Coordinates of C-alpha atoms in Angstrom, one line a residue:
X1 CA 15.7 -7.5 23.4
X2 CA 14.1 -9.6 20.7
X3 CA 10.7 -7.9 19.8
X4 CA 9.1 -11.4 19.5
X5 CA 10.2 -12.3 23.0
X6 CA 7.5 -13.4 25.4
X7 CA 9.5 -12.5 28.5
X8 CA 7.4 -10.6 31.0
X9 CA 4.1 -11.7 29.5
X10 CA 3.3 -14.1 32.2
X11 CA 2.8 -17.8 32.0
X12 CA -1.0 -18.1 32.3
X13 CA -3.1 -20.5 30.5
X14 CA -2.3 -20.2 26.8
X15 CA -5.0 -20.2 24.2
X16 CA -5.5 -23.3 22.1
X17 CA -4.3 -21.5 19.0
X18 CA -1.1 -20.5 20.9
X19 CA -0.5 -24.1 22.1
X20 CA -0.9 -25.4 18.6
X21 CA 1.4 -22.7 17.3
X22 CA 4.0 -23.6 19.9
X23 CA 3.7 -27.3 18.9
X24 CA 4.6 -26.1 15.3
X25 CA 7.7 -24.3 16.6
X26 CA 8.7 -27.4 18.5
X27 CA 8.5 -29.3 15.3
X28 CA 10.6 -26.7 13.5
X29 CA 13.2 -26.9 16.3
X30 CA 13.4 -30.7 16.1
X31 CA 13.8 -30.7 12.3
X32 CA 16.2 -27.8 12.0
X33 CA 18.5 -28.9 14.8
X34 CA 18.6 -32.5 13.7
X35 CA 22.2 -33.6 12.8
X36 CA 23.6 -35.0 9.6
X37 CA 21.2 -33.6 7.1
X38 CA 23.7 -34.3 4.2
X39 CA 25.4 -32.4 1.5
X40 CA 22.4 -30.1 0.7
X41 CA 21.9 -29.2 4.4
X42 CA 22.4 -25.5 3.9
X43 CA 19.7 -25.2 1.3
X44 CA 17.3 -27.5 3.0
X45 CA 17.7 -25.7 6.3
X46 CA 17.2 -22.4 4.6
X47 CA 13.9 -23.7 3.1
X48 CA 12.7 -24.8 6.5
X49 CA 13.8 -21.7 8.4
X50 CA 12.0 -19.5 5.9
X51 CA 8.7 -21.1 6.7
X52 CA 9.3 -20.8 10.4
X53 CA 10.0 -17.1 10.0
X54 CA 6.8 -16.6 8.1
X55 CA 4.8 -18.6 10.6
X56 CA 6.2 -16.7 13.6
X57 CA 5.5 -13.3 12.1
X58 CA 2.0 -14.5 11.3
X59 CA 1.5 -15.5 14.9
X60 CA 2.7 -12.1 16.1
X61 CA 0.2 -10.3 13.8
X62 CA -2.5 -12.7 14.8
X63 CA -2.1 -11.8 18.4
X64 CA -0.6 -15.0 19.7
X65 CA 2.6 -13.3 20.9
X66 CA 0.9 -10.4 22.6
X67 CA 0.0 -10.3 26.3
X68 CA -2.4 -13.1 27.0
X69 CA -1.4 -14.7 23.6
X70 CA -5.1 -14.8 22.5
X71 CA -6.1 -15.1 18.9
X72 CA -7.2 -11.9 17.2
X73 CA -11.0 -12.0 17.2
X74 CA -11.2 -10.9 13.6
X75 CA -9.8 -14.2 12.5
X76 CA -11.8 -17.4 12.1
X77 CA -10.9 -19.4 15.2
X78 CA -12.1 -22.7 13.9
X79 CA -10.2 -22.4 10.6
X80 CA -7.0 -21.3 12.5
X81 CA -7.2 -24.2 14.8
X82 CA -7.7 -26.7 12.0
X83 CA -4.8 -25.3 9.9
X84 CA -2.4 -25.2 12.9
X85 CA -3.3 -28.7 13.9
X86 CA -2.6 -30.0 10.4
X87 CA 0.7 -28.1 10.4
X88 CA 1.7 -29.3 13.9
X89 CA 1.1 -32.9 12.9
X90 CA 3.0 -32.5 9.7
X91 CA 6.0 -31.1 11.6
X92 CA 6.0 -33.6 14.5
X93 CA 4.7 -36.9 13.1
X94 CA 8.0 -38.8 12.3
X95 CA 6.1 -41.9 11.2
X96 CA 4.3 -39.9 8.4
X97 CA 7.6 -38.2 7.6
X98 CA 9.1 -41.6 7.0
X99 CA 6.2 -43.3 5.1
X100 CA 5.0 -40.4 3.0
X101 CA 8.2 -38.4 2.3
X102 CA 10.9 -41.1 2.8
X103 CA 12.6 -38.9 5.4
X104 CA 13.8 -40.8 8.4
X105 CA 14.8 -39.4 11.9
X106 CA 16.5 -41.4 14.6
X107 CA 17.2 -40.7 18.3
X108 CA 20.6 -42.4 17.9
X109 CA 23.5 -41.0 15.9
X110 CA 24.9 -42.9 13.0
X111 CA 28.3 -44.5 13.6
X112 CA 30.2 -42.0 11.6
X113 CA 28.8 -39.0 13.5
X114 CA 30.1 -37.7 16.8
X115 CA 27.5 -37.4 19.5
X116 CA 29.0 -34.0 20.5
X117 CA 28.8 -32.6 16.9
X118 CA 26.9 -29.4 16.6
X119 CA 24.0 -29.0 14.1
X120 CA 24.2 -26.5 11.3
X121 CA 22.1 -23.4 11.8
X122 CA 22.1 -22.0 8.2
X123 CA 21.9 -18.5 6.9
X124 CA 18.3 -17.9 8.2
X125 CA 18.7 -20.0 11.4
X126 CA 19.2 -17.0 13.7
X127 CA 16.6 -14.6 12.2
X128 CA 14.4 -15.8 15.1
X129 CA 16.5 -15.9 18.2
X130 CA 16.8 -19.0 20.3
X131 CA 15.5 -16.9 23.2
X132 CA 12.2 -16.3 21.4
X133 CA 11.8 -20.0 20.5
X134 CA 12.6 -20.9 24.1
X135 CA 10.0 -18.4 25.5
X136 CA 7.4 -19.8 23.2
X137 CA 8.0 -23.4 24.2
X138 CA 8.3 -22.5 27.9
X139 CA 5.0 -20.6 27.8
X140 CA 3.3 -23.5 26.3
X141 CA 5.0 -25.8 28.8
X142 CA 6.6 -27.8 26.1
X143 CA 10.0 -27.5 27.8
X144 CA 10.8 -27.5 31.6
X145 CA 13.2 -24.5 31.7
X146 CA 14.8 -21.9 29.6
X147 CA 17.9 -24.0 29.2
X148 CA 16.0 -27.1 28.1
X149 CA 15.3 -27.8 24.5
X150 CA 13.5 -30.7 22.8
X151 CA 15.6 -33.8 22.3
X152 CA 17.9 -33.5 19.4
X153 CA 17.6 -36.1 16.6
X154 CA 19.7 -37.4 13.7
X155 CA 18.7 -37.7 10.1
X156 CA 19.0 -41.4 9.1
X157 CA 17.8 -40.7 5.5
X158 CA 17.3 -37.4 3.6
X159 CA 16.3 -37.2 -0.1
X160 CA 16.5 -33.7 -1.4
X161 CA 13.5 -33.9 -3.8
X162 CA 11.3 -35.5 -1.1
X163 CA 12.4 -32.9 1.5
X164 CA 11.5 -30.1 -1.0
X165 CA 8.1 -31.8 -1.4
X166 CA 7.7 -31.9 2.4
X167 CA 8.6 -28.2 2.8
X168 CA 6.1 -27.4 0.0
X169 CA 3.4 -28.9 2.1
X170 CA 4.5 -26.9 5.1
X171 CA 4.4 -23.8 3.0
X172 CA 0.9 -24.6 1.9
X173 CA -0.4 -24.5 5.5
X174 CA 1.6 -21.4 6.3
X175 CA 0.2 -19.6 3.3
X176 CA -3.3 -20.6 4.4
X177 CA -2.7 -18.8 7.7
X178 CA -1.4 -15.7 5.9
X179 CA -4.5 -15.6 3.8
X180 CA -6.7 -15.4 6.9
X181 CA -5.3 -11.9 7.6
X182 CA -6.8 -8.8 6.0
X183 CA -4.9 -7.5 2.9
X184 CA -3.3 -4.6 4.8
X185 CA -1.7 -6.9 7.3
X186 CA -0.6 -9.3 4.5
X187 CA 1.0 -6.4 2.8
X188 CA 2.8 -5.4 6.0
X189 CA 4.0 -8.9 6.5
X190 CA 5.3 -9.1 2.9
X191 CA 7.1 -5.8 3.3
X192 CA 8.6 -6.9 6.6
X193 CA 9.8 -10.2 5.2
X194 CA 11.5 -8.4 2.3
X195 CA 13.3 -6.2 4.8
X196 CA 14.5 -9.1 6.8
X197 CA 15.8 -11.0 3.8
X198 CA 17.5 -7.9 2.5
X199 CA 19.3 -7.6 5.9
X200 CA 20.3 -11.2 5.9
X201 CA 21.8 -10.9 2.3
X202 CA 23.5 -7.6 3.2
X203 CA 25.1 -9.0 6.3
X204 CA 26.2 -12.4 4.9
X205 CA 29.8 -12.9 4.0
X206 CA 29.7 -16.6 3.0
X207 CA 29.3 -17.5 -0.6
X208 CA 27.8 -20.9 0.2
X209 CA 25.1 -19.3 2.5
X210 CA 24.1 -16.9 -0.2
X211 CA 23.9 -19.6 -2.8
X212 CA 21.6 -21.6 -0.4
X213 CA 19.4 -18.5 0.0
X214 CA 19.3 -17.9 -3.7
X215 CA 18.3 -21.5 -4.4
X216 CA 15.6 -21.3 -1.7
X217 CA 14.1 -18.0 -3.0
X218 CA 14.2 -19.1 -6.6
X219 CA 12.1 -22.2 -5.8
X220 CA 9.6 -20.5 -3.5
X221 CA 6.6 -18.4 -4.3
X222 CA 6.5 -15.0 -2.6
X223 CA 3.7 -14.6 0.0
X224 CA 1.6 -11.7 -1.0
X225 CA -1.9 -10.3 -1.1
X226 CA -3.8 -9.4 -4.3
X227 CA -2.4 -5.9 -4.2
X228 CA 1.3 -6.6 -3.7
X229 CA 4.2 -7.3 -6.1
X230 CA 4.5 -11.1 -6.6
X231 CA 8.1 -11.0 -7.7
X232 CA 10.2 -10.0 -4.7
X233 CA 11.5 -13.5 -4.0
X234 CA 13.1 -13.8 -7.5
X235 CA 14.4 -10.3 -7.2
X236 CA 16.0 -11.1 -3.8
X237 CA 17.3 -14.4 -5.1
X238 CA 19.1 -12.4 -7.8
X239 CA 20.5 -9.9 -5.2
X240 CA 21.9 -12.9 -3.2
X241 CA 23.5 -14.1 -6.4
X242 CA 25.1 -10.7 -7.2
X243 CA 26.3 -10.5 -3.6
X244 CA 27.9 -13.9 -4.0
X245 CA 29.5 -12.8 -7.3
X246 CA 30.9 -9.8 -5.5
X247 CA 32.3 -11.9 -2.6
X248 CA 33.9 -14.4 -5.1
X249 CA 35.6 -11.5 -7.0
X250 CA 37.0 -10.1 -3.7
X251 CA 38.2 -13.6 -2.6
X252 CA 39.9 -14.1 -6.0
X253 CA 41.7 -10.8 -5.8
X254 CA 42.8 -11.4 -2.2
X255 CA 44.2 -14.8 -3.1
X256 CA 45.9 -13.5 -6.2
X257 CA 47.6 -10.8 -4.2
X258 CA 48.9 -13.5 -1.9
X259 CA 49.8 -15.9 -4.7
X260 CA 47.3 -18.4 -3.4
X261 CA 45.0 -20.7 -5.5
X262 CA 41.6 -19.3 -6.3
X263 CA 38.7 -20.2 -4.0
X264 CA 36.7 -23.3 -4.8
X265 CA 33.3 -21.7 -5.4
X266 CA 30.4 -22.4 -7.7
X267 CA 31.5 -22.6 -11.3
X268 CA 29.2 -19.8 -12.5
X269 CA 30.6 -17.5 -9.8
X270 CA 34.2 -18.5 -10.4
X271 CA 34.0 -17.5 -14.1
X272 CA 34.8 -13.9 -15.1
X273 CA 31.4 -12.7 -16.3
X274 CA 32.8 -9.7 -18.0
X275 CA 34.1 -10.1 -21.6
X276 CA 36.9 -7.9 -22.9
X277 CA 35.7 -6.6 -26.3
X278 CA 38.0 -5.4 -29.1
X279 CA 37.8 -1.7 -29.3
X280 CA 38.1 -1.4 -33.1
X281 CA 34.6 -2.8 -33.5
X282 CA 33.1 0.2 -31.8
X283 CA 32.1 3.0 -34.1
X284 CA 29.6 5.9 -34.8
X285 CA 29.4 7.1 -31.2
X286 CA 26.8 9.8 -30.7
X287 CA 26.7 11.4 -27.3
X288 CA 23.5 12.4 -25.5
X289 CA 23.0 16.1 -25.9
X290 CA 22.9 16.6 -22.1
X291 CA 25.7 14.2 -21.2
X292 CA 28.8 13.7 -23.4
X293 CA 30.0 10.7 -21.3
X294 CA 27.2 8.4 -22.6
X295 CA 25.3 7.8 -25.8
X296 CA 24.6 5.5 -28.7
X297 CA 27.1 3.7 -30.9
X298 CA 27.5 0.7 -33.2
X299 CA 29.4 -2.3 -32.0
X300 CA 30.1 -4.9 -34.6
X301 CA 27.1 -3.4 -36.5
X302 CA 24.7 -3.6 -33.6
X303 CA 23.2 -0.6 -31.8
X304 CA 24.5 -0.4 -28.2
X305 CA 24.6 2.1 -25.4
X306 CA 28.0 3.4 -24.2
X307 CA 29.3 4.9 -21.0
X308 CA 32.9 6.2 -21.1
X309 CA 35.3 6.0 -18.2
X310 CA 38.3 8.3 -18.1
X311 CA 41.4 6.6 -16.5
X312 CA 43.8 8.8 -14.4
X313 CA 47.2 8.5 -16.0
X314 CA 49.1 8.1 -12.8
X315 CA 46.8 5.3 -11.5
X316 CA 45.6 3.9 -14.8
X317 CA 46.3 0.2 -14.1
X318 CA 45.0 0.3 -10.5
X319 CA 41.8 2.0 -11.6
X320 CA 41.4 -0.4 -14.5
X321 CA 41.2 -3.3 -12.1
X322 CA 38.3 -1.6 -10.3
X323 CA 36.7 -0.9 -13.7
X324 CA 36.9 -4.5 -14.7
X325 CA 35.3 -5.6 -11.4
X326 CA 32.5 -3.2 -12.1
X327 CA 32.0 -4.5 -15.6
X328 CA 31.7 -8.0 -14.1
X329 CA 29.0 -6.9 -11.8
X330 CA 27.1 -5.0 -14.6
X331 CA 27.4 -8.0 -16.9
X332 CA 25.8 -10.4 -14.4
X333 CA 22.2 -11.3 -15.2
X334 CA 20.0 -9.1 -13.1
X335 CA 16.3 -9.0 -12.2
X336 CA 14.3 -6.2 -13.8
X337 CA 14.0 -4.6 -10.3
X338 CA 17.7 -3.6 -10.5
X339 CA 16.7 -1.3 -13.4
X340 CA 20.0 -1.2 -15.1
X341 CA 21.2 -2.1 -18.5
X342 CA 23.0 -5.4 -19.2
X343 CA 26.8 -4.8 -19.8
X344 CA 28.1 -6.8 -22.8
X345 CA 31.6 -6.1 -22.0
X346 CA 34.4 -3.6 -21.7
X347 CA 36.5 -2.0 -24.5
X348 CA 39.8 -0.7 -23.3
X349 CA 41.8 2.1 -24.9
X350 CA 44.8 2.3 -22.6
X351 CA 46.8 4.6 -24.9
X352 CA 44.0 7.1 -24.6
X353 CA 43.5 6.4 -20.9
X354 CA 39.8 5.5 -21.3
X355 CA 37.5 2.6 -21.4
X356 CA 34.0 2.0 -22.7
X357 CA 31.2 0.1 -20.9
X358 CA 29.2 -1.4 -23.8
X359 CA 25.5 -2.1 -22.8
X360 CA 22.7 -3.9 -24.5
X361 CA 19.6 -1.8 -25.1
X362 CA 16.4 -2.8 -23.4
X363 CA 14.7 -3.2 -26.8
X364 CA 15.5 -2.3 -30.4
X365 CA 16.2 1.5 -30.6
X366 CA 16.7 3.0 -34.1
X367 CA 15.6 6.6 -33.8
X368 CA 14.8 8.2 -30.5
X369 CA 17.5 8.2 -27.8
X370 CA 16.7 7.9 -24.1
X371 CA 16.1 11.0 -22.1
X372 CA 17.8 11.7 -18.8
X373 CA 15.3 12.5 -16.1
X374 CA 16.6 16.0 -15.7
X375 CA 15.7 16.9 -19.3
X376 CA 12.0 16.0 -18.7
X377 CA 11.5 18.6 -16.0
X378 CA 9.4 21.3 -17.7
X379 CA 8.8 19.1 -20.8
X380 CA 6.0 17.0 -19.4
X381 CA 3.6 17.3 -16.5
X382 CA 3.2 13.9 -14.8
X383 CA 0.7 13.3 -12.1
X384 CA 1.6 12.9 -8.4
X385 CA 0.9 9.1 -8.8
X386 CA 3.5 8.8 -11.6
X387 CA 6.1 10.8 -9.7
X388 CA 5.5 8.6 -6.6
X389 CA 6.0 5.5 -8.7
X390 CA 9.2 6.9 -10.2
X391 CA 10.6 7.7 -6.8
X392 CA 9.8 4.3 -5.5
X393 CA 11.4 2.5 -8.5
X394 CA 14.6 4.4 -8.2
X395 CA 14.8 3.8 -4.4
X396 CA 14.1 0.1 -4.8
X397 CA 16.9 -0.1 -7.4
X398 CA 19.5 1.6 -5.2
X399 CA 18.5 -0.6 -2.2
X400 CA 19.1 -3.7 -4.4
X401 CA 22.6 -2.5 -5.4
X402 CA 23.4 -1.6 -1.8
X403 CA 22.2 -5.0 -0.5
X404 CA 24.4 -6.7 -3.1
X405 CA 27.4 -4.7 -1.7
X406 CA 27.9 -2.0 -4.3
X407 CA 27.8 1.8 -4.2
X408 CA 26.7 4.0 -7.1
X409 CA 28.7 7.2 -6.2
X410 CA 27.2 9.4 -9.0
X411 CA 23.5 9.3 -8.4
X412 CA 21.7 12.4 -10.0
X413 CA 18.8 13.0 -12.3
X414 CA 21.2 13.2 -15.2
X415 CA 22.1 9.5 -14.7
X416 CA 18.5 8.3 -14.6
X417 CA 17.4 7.4 -18.1
X418 CA 13.9 7.0 -19.6
X419 CA 14.0 4.9 -22.7
X420 CA 11.2 5.7 -25.2
X421 CA 8.2 3.6 -26.3
X422 CA 6.7 3.6 -29.7
X423 CA 4.3 6.5 -29.0
X424 CA 3.8 9.7 -30.7
X425 CA 3.6 12.2 -27.8
X426 CA 6.4 13.0 -25.4
X427 CA 4.0 12.5 -22.4
X428 CA 3.5 8.8 -23.2
X429 CA 6.8 8.2 -25.0
X430 CA 8.9 8.2 -21.8
X431 CA 7.0 6.3 -19.1
X432 CA 8.1 7.3 -15.7
X433 CA 7.4 3.8 -14.3
X434 CA 10.4 2.4 -16.3
X435 CA 13.5 4.3 -15.1
X436 CA 17.0 2.9 -15.9
X437 CA 19.9 3.6 -13.6
X438 CA 23.1 4.6 -15.4
X439 CA 26.3 6.6 -14.7
X440 CA 28.1 3.7 -13.1
X441 CA 31.6 4.8 -14.1
X442 CA 32.7 5.6 -10.5
X443 CA 30.8 2.7 -8.7
X444 CA 32.7 0.3 -6.5
X445 CA 32.3 -2.4 -3.9
X446 CA 31.1 -0.9 -0.6
X447 CA 33.8 -2.8 1.5
X448 CA 36.7 -1.9 -0.9
X449 CA 39.9 -0.9 0.9
X450 CA 40.9 1.2 -2.1
X451 CA 40.9 5.0 -1.9
X452 CA 37.5 6.1 -3.1
X453 CA 37.7 7.6 -6.6
X454 CA 35.8 10.9 -6.9
X455 CA 34.1 12.2 -10.1
X456 CA 35.7 15.3 -11.4
X457 CA 34.9 18.6 -9.7
X458 CA 31.9 20.2 -11.2
X459 CA 29.5 22.4 -9.3
X460 CA 26.5 21.1 -11.3
X461 CA 27.4 17.6 -10.0
X462 CA 28.6 18.7 -6.6
X463 CA 25.2 20.0 -5.6
X464 CA 24.0 16.3 -5.6
X465 CA 26.9 15.2 -3.3
X466 CA 27.0 15.0 0.4
X467 CA 29.4 17.6 1.8
X468 CA 31.8 14.9 3.0
X469 CA 32.1 13.5 -0.6
X470 CA 33.4 16.8 -1.9
X471 CA 36.9 18.3 -1.8
X472 CA 40.2 16.6 -2.3
X473 CA 40.8 14.2 -0.7
X474 CA 37.2 13.3 0.0
X475 CA 36.3 11.2 3.0
X476 CA 35.7 7.5 2.2
X477 CA 32.5 7.1 0.3
X478 CA 29.7 5.2 2.1
X479 CA 26.1 4.2 1.5
X480 CA 24.9 7.3 3.5
X481 CA 26.3 9.5 0.7
X482 CA 24.5 7.6 -2.0
X483 CA 21.3 7.9 0.0
X484 CA 21.9 11.7 0.4
X485 CA 22.2 12.0 -3.4
X486 CA 18.9 10.0 -3.8
X487 CA 17.3 12.5 -1.4
X488 CA 18.2 15.3 -3.8
X489 CA 16.7 13.4 -6.7
X490 CA 13.5 12.7 -4.7
X491 CA 13.3 16.5 -4.1
X492 CA 13.6 17.1 -7.8
X493 CA 10.9 14.6 -8.6
X494 CA 8.6 16.1 -5.9
X495 CA 9.0 19.6 -7.1
X496 CA 9.5 18.6 -10.7
X497 CA 12.3 21.0 -11.1
X498 CA 16.1 20.6 -11.5
X499 CA 18.2 20.8 -8.4
X500 CA 20.2 23.6 -10.0
X501 CA 17.0 25.7 -10.1
X502 CA 16.0 24.7 -6.6
X503 CA 19.3 25.7 -5.0
X504 CA 19.7 28.9 -7.0
X505 CA 18.9 30.9 -3.9
X506 CA 22.1 29.8 -2.2
X507 CA 24.5 29.0 -5.1
X508 CA 24.7 29.8 -8.8
X509 CA 26.4 26.7 -10.3
X510 CA 26.8 28.2 -13.7
X511 CA 29.1 31.1 -12.7
X512 CA 32.8 30.7 -13.0
X513 CA 34.9 29.4 -10.1
X514 CA 32.2 28.2 -7.7
X515 CA 33.9 27.4 -4.5
X516 CA 33.3 24.5 -2.1
X517 CA 32.2 26.9 0.5
X518 CA 29.3 28.0 -1.7
X519 CA 28.3 24.5 -2.6
X520 CA 28.4 23.5 1.1
X521 CA 25.4 25.7 1.7
X522 CA 23.2 23.4 -0.3
X523 CA 22.7 20.7 2.3
X524 CA 21.5 23.1 5.1
X525 CA 19.3 24.8 2.6
X526 CA 17.7 21.5 1.5
X527 CA 17.0 20.4 5.0
X528 CA 15.3 23.7 5.9
X529 CA 11.5 23.3 6.1
X530 CA 11.0 27.0 6.7
X531 CA 9.2 29.3 4.2
X532 CA 12.5 30.0 2.4
X533 CA 14.1 26.5 2.7
X534 CA 14.5 23.7 0.2
X535 CA 11.6 21.7 1.7
X536 CA 9.2 24.6 2.0
X537 CA 6.7 23.4 -0.6
X538 CA 7.4 19.7 -0.9
X539 CA 4.8 18.8 1.7
X540 CA 2.2 20.7 -0.2
X541 CA 3.1 19.0 -3.5
X542 CA 3.7 15.4 -2.4
X543 CA 2.3 15.0 1.2
X544 CA 3.7 14.2 4.6
X545 CA 5.1 10.7 3.9
X546 CA 7.1 11.7 0.8
X547 CA 8.5 14.7 2.5
X548 CA 9.5 12.7 5.6
X549 CA 11.3 10.1 3.4
X550 CA 13.1 12.9 1.5
X551 CA 14.2 14.6 4.7
X552 CA 15.4 11.3 6.2
X553 CA 17.6 10.7 3.2
X554 CA 19.0 14.2 3.2
X555 CA 19.7 14.2 6.9
X556 CA 21.0 10.6 7.0
X557 CA 19.0 10.0 10.2
X558 CA 16.0 7.8 10.9
X559 CA 13.3 9.6 12.9
X560 CA 13.0 8.5 16.5
X561 CA 9.4 7.4 15.9
X562 CA 9.1 6.7 12.2
X563 CA 5.7 5.6 10.9
X564 CA 7.1 2.2 10.0
X565 CA 5.3 -1.1 10.3
X566 CA 6.7 -3.5 12.9
X567 CA 9.1 -6.1 11.5
X568 CA 9.9 -9.6 12.5
X569 CA 12.9 -9.9 14.8
X570 CA 16.1 -10.3 13.0
X571 CA 19.1 -11.3 15.1
X572 CA 22.8 -11.6 14.1
X573 CA 23.4 -13.5 17.3
X574 CA 20.8 -14.3 20.0
X575 CA 19.5 -10.9 21.2
X576 CA 21.2 -8.7 18.6
X577 CA 18.7 -7.0 16.3
X578 CA 19.1 -5.7 12.8
X579 CA 17.3 -2.4 12.8
X580 CA 15.7 -1.1 9.6
X581 CA 18.0 1.1 7.5
X582 CA 17.0 4.2 5.6
X583 CA 16.4 2.6 2.3
X584 CA 14.3 -0.2 3.9
X585 CA 12.1 2.5 5.5
X586 CA 12.0 4.6 2.4
X587 CA 10.8 1.7 0.2
X588 CA 8.2 0.7 2.7
X589 CA 6.9 4.2 3.3
X590 CA 6.8 5.1 -0.4
X591 CA 4.9 1.9 -1.1
X592 CA 2.2 3.1 1.3
X593 CA 1.5 6.2 -0.8
X594 CA -1.5 5.6 -2.9
X595 CA -3.1 8.5 -4.9

């Protein structure tokens, strides 16, 4: 059942605020279901639907969708009525729509349009179910029955720039309503909206829809309170773009395998983003002391960062195709929230069965190399606040990659880098609020049908892996296994000790011939909250919320009653709900930790 549904609330006299809100919903329905919006219909609908989602969530938090649908007494009733009335008139006054915005609606279809044609719903069209819309209109007596909707209209004239101006005015009134809520509820709404949009991107399989959402989020300011991050719309727009790049690559590979022409997609997505770089220009490689697979080098005289990828001799060409796809993803422009280096290209050394990912550095680096997170344990003593921020940043980064359809597959503290600032002391040289995710050599598309390639057997790596990701052959890698690895990293951050040290009670990873049976003891130990278990002291060091999030990641199970803020309804089809996933809950819960 849709959480926003009014079913069972009774149809008593609705408050004036609710009636005005219902009038706004009727206006949204009329506009979004009107036929023949034109070539930009997907983007225009997306812009309109986004405002409807925000308004409906505001109404729920303002009390209008609760029993009795009365406005929360903490809100200024006079101001709410005034804003809702302006918004209702803006959405329903077709004369003003025509005279001010040059947008014309007609109750008769144009000659070239079939009367029976169905309106386009758009990528955000079903975030609020039709059942919810119908319940709202029925409760306000704006429709006569559940199967009756307002009359459908046809667009006689649509100018994109004027429509954008029109939606901007709608957004102004919706934002005014948001600002009437207290900062805490504004933060909750912003977090819920991020969660919904992440789900929509993650579930979408149409390049055109993702492009429409990207355009919408790029042009729209993120709703936020004074205390929240203002940049999540641009970040999510970039996630939608990366997901579209991923889908376009998959479509191209599928068509090439069938000897079909490449799909007709946006020019930027159709291009191979990755550049093959001549290997002879790479020189002076210096590995990081703690990881010989990555380090600094010179490429054509410029300082760069290198990650090496070993290619299995028996499957060299097949794996190389996956490596090239990964390089394309890593070379795509990414929002800073991804927290990864920009890949300049790929140097192939097929005779030596290896390849080099060549990355740009975040800023000129001439002396001090980055430090893997693991090497900072024991070197510095960060505050709880700094460690919370570090855990949140890493979790956000992994969520963005998963939403874009990619798995990391080798997440561990050795592959989280801290690049230095121009400071003199180690405690300030490596700021924990600026982690960089590395170690992408085994990453792949989540939906890839290929056999999952597994990093080489190494007990010091295996302790970060889910038991199902060990052994040969390993079970197909999934997002759950990445999340488990993230849980081990959060445990390290909380205890500020390496995982090798934390699990030494059950396995000594430095001895010769460590068997999988010994390594398999790690997960039960980490999930043990008893006095001798892996979680024994985490609560004391980091608090209840952090411990709960870490345990959720390690177990792969969402608690039955997690302390999670209610979210707007998100439906794939009417009545089908997208439930929050582990990373959604983790980001939201870690964001609540303020020390």
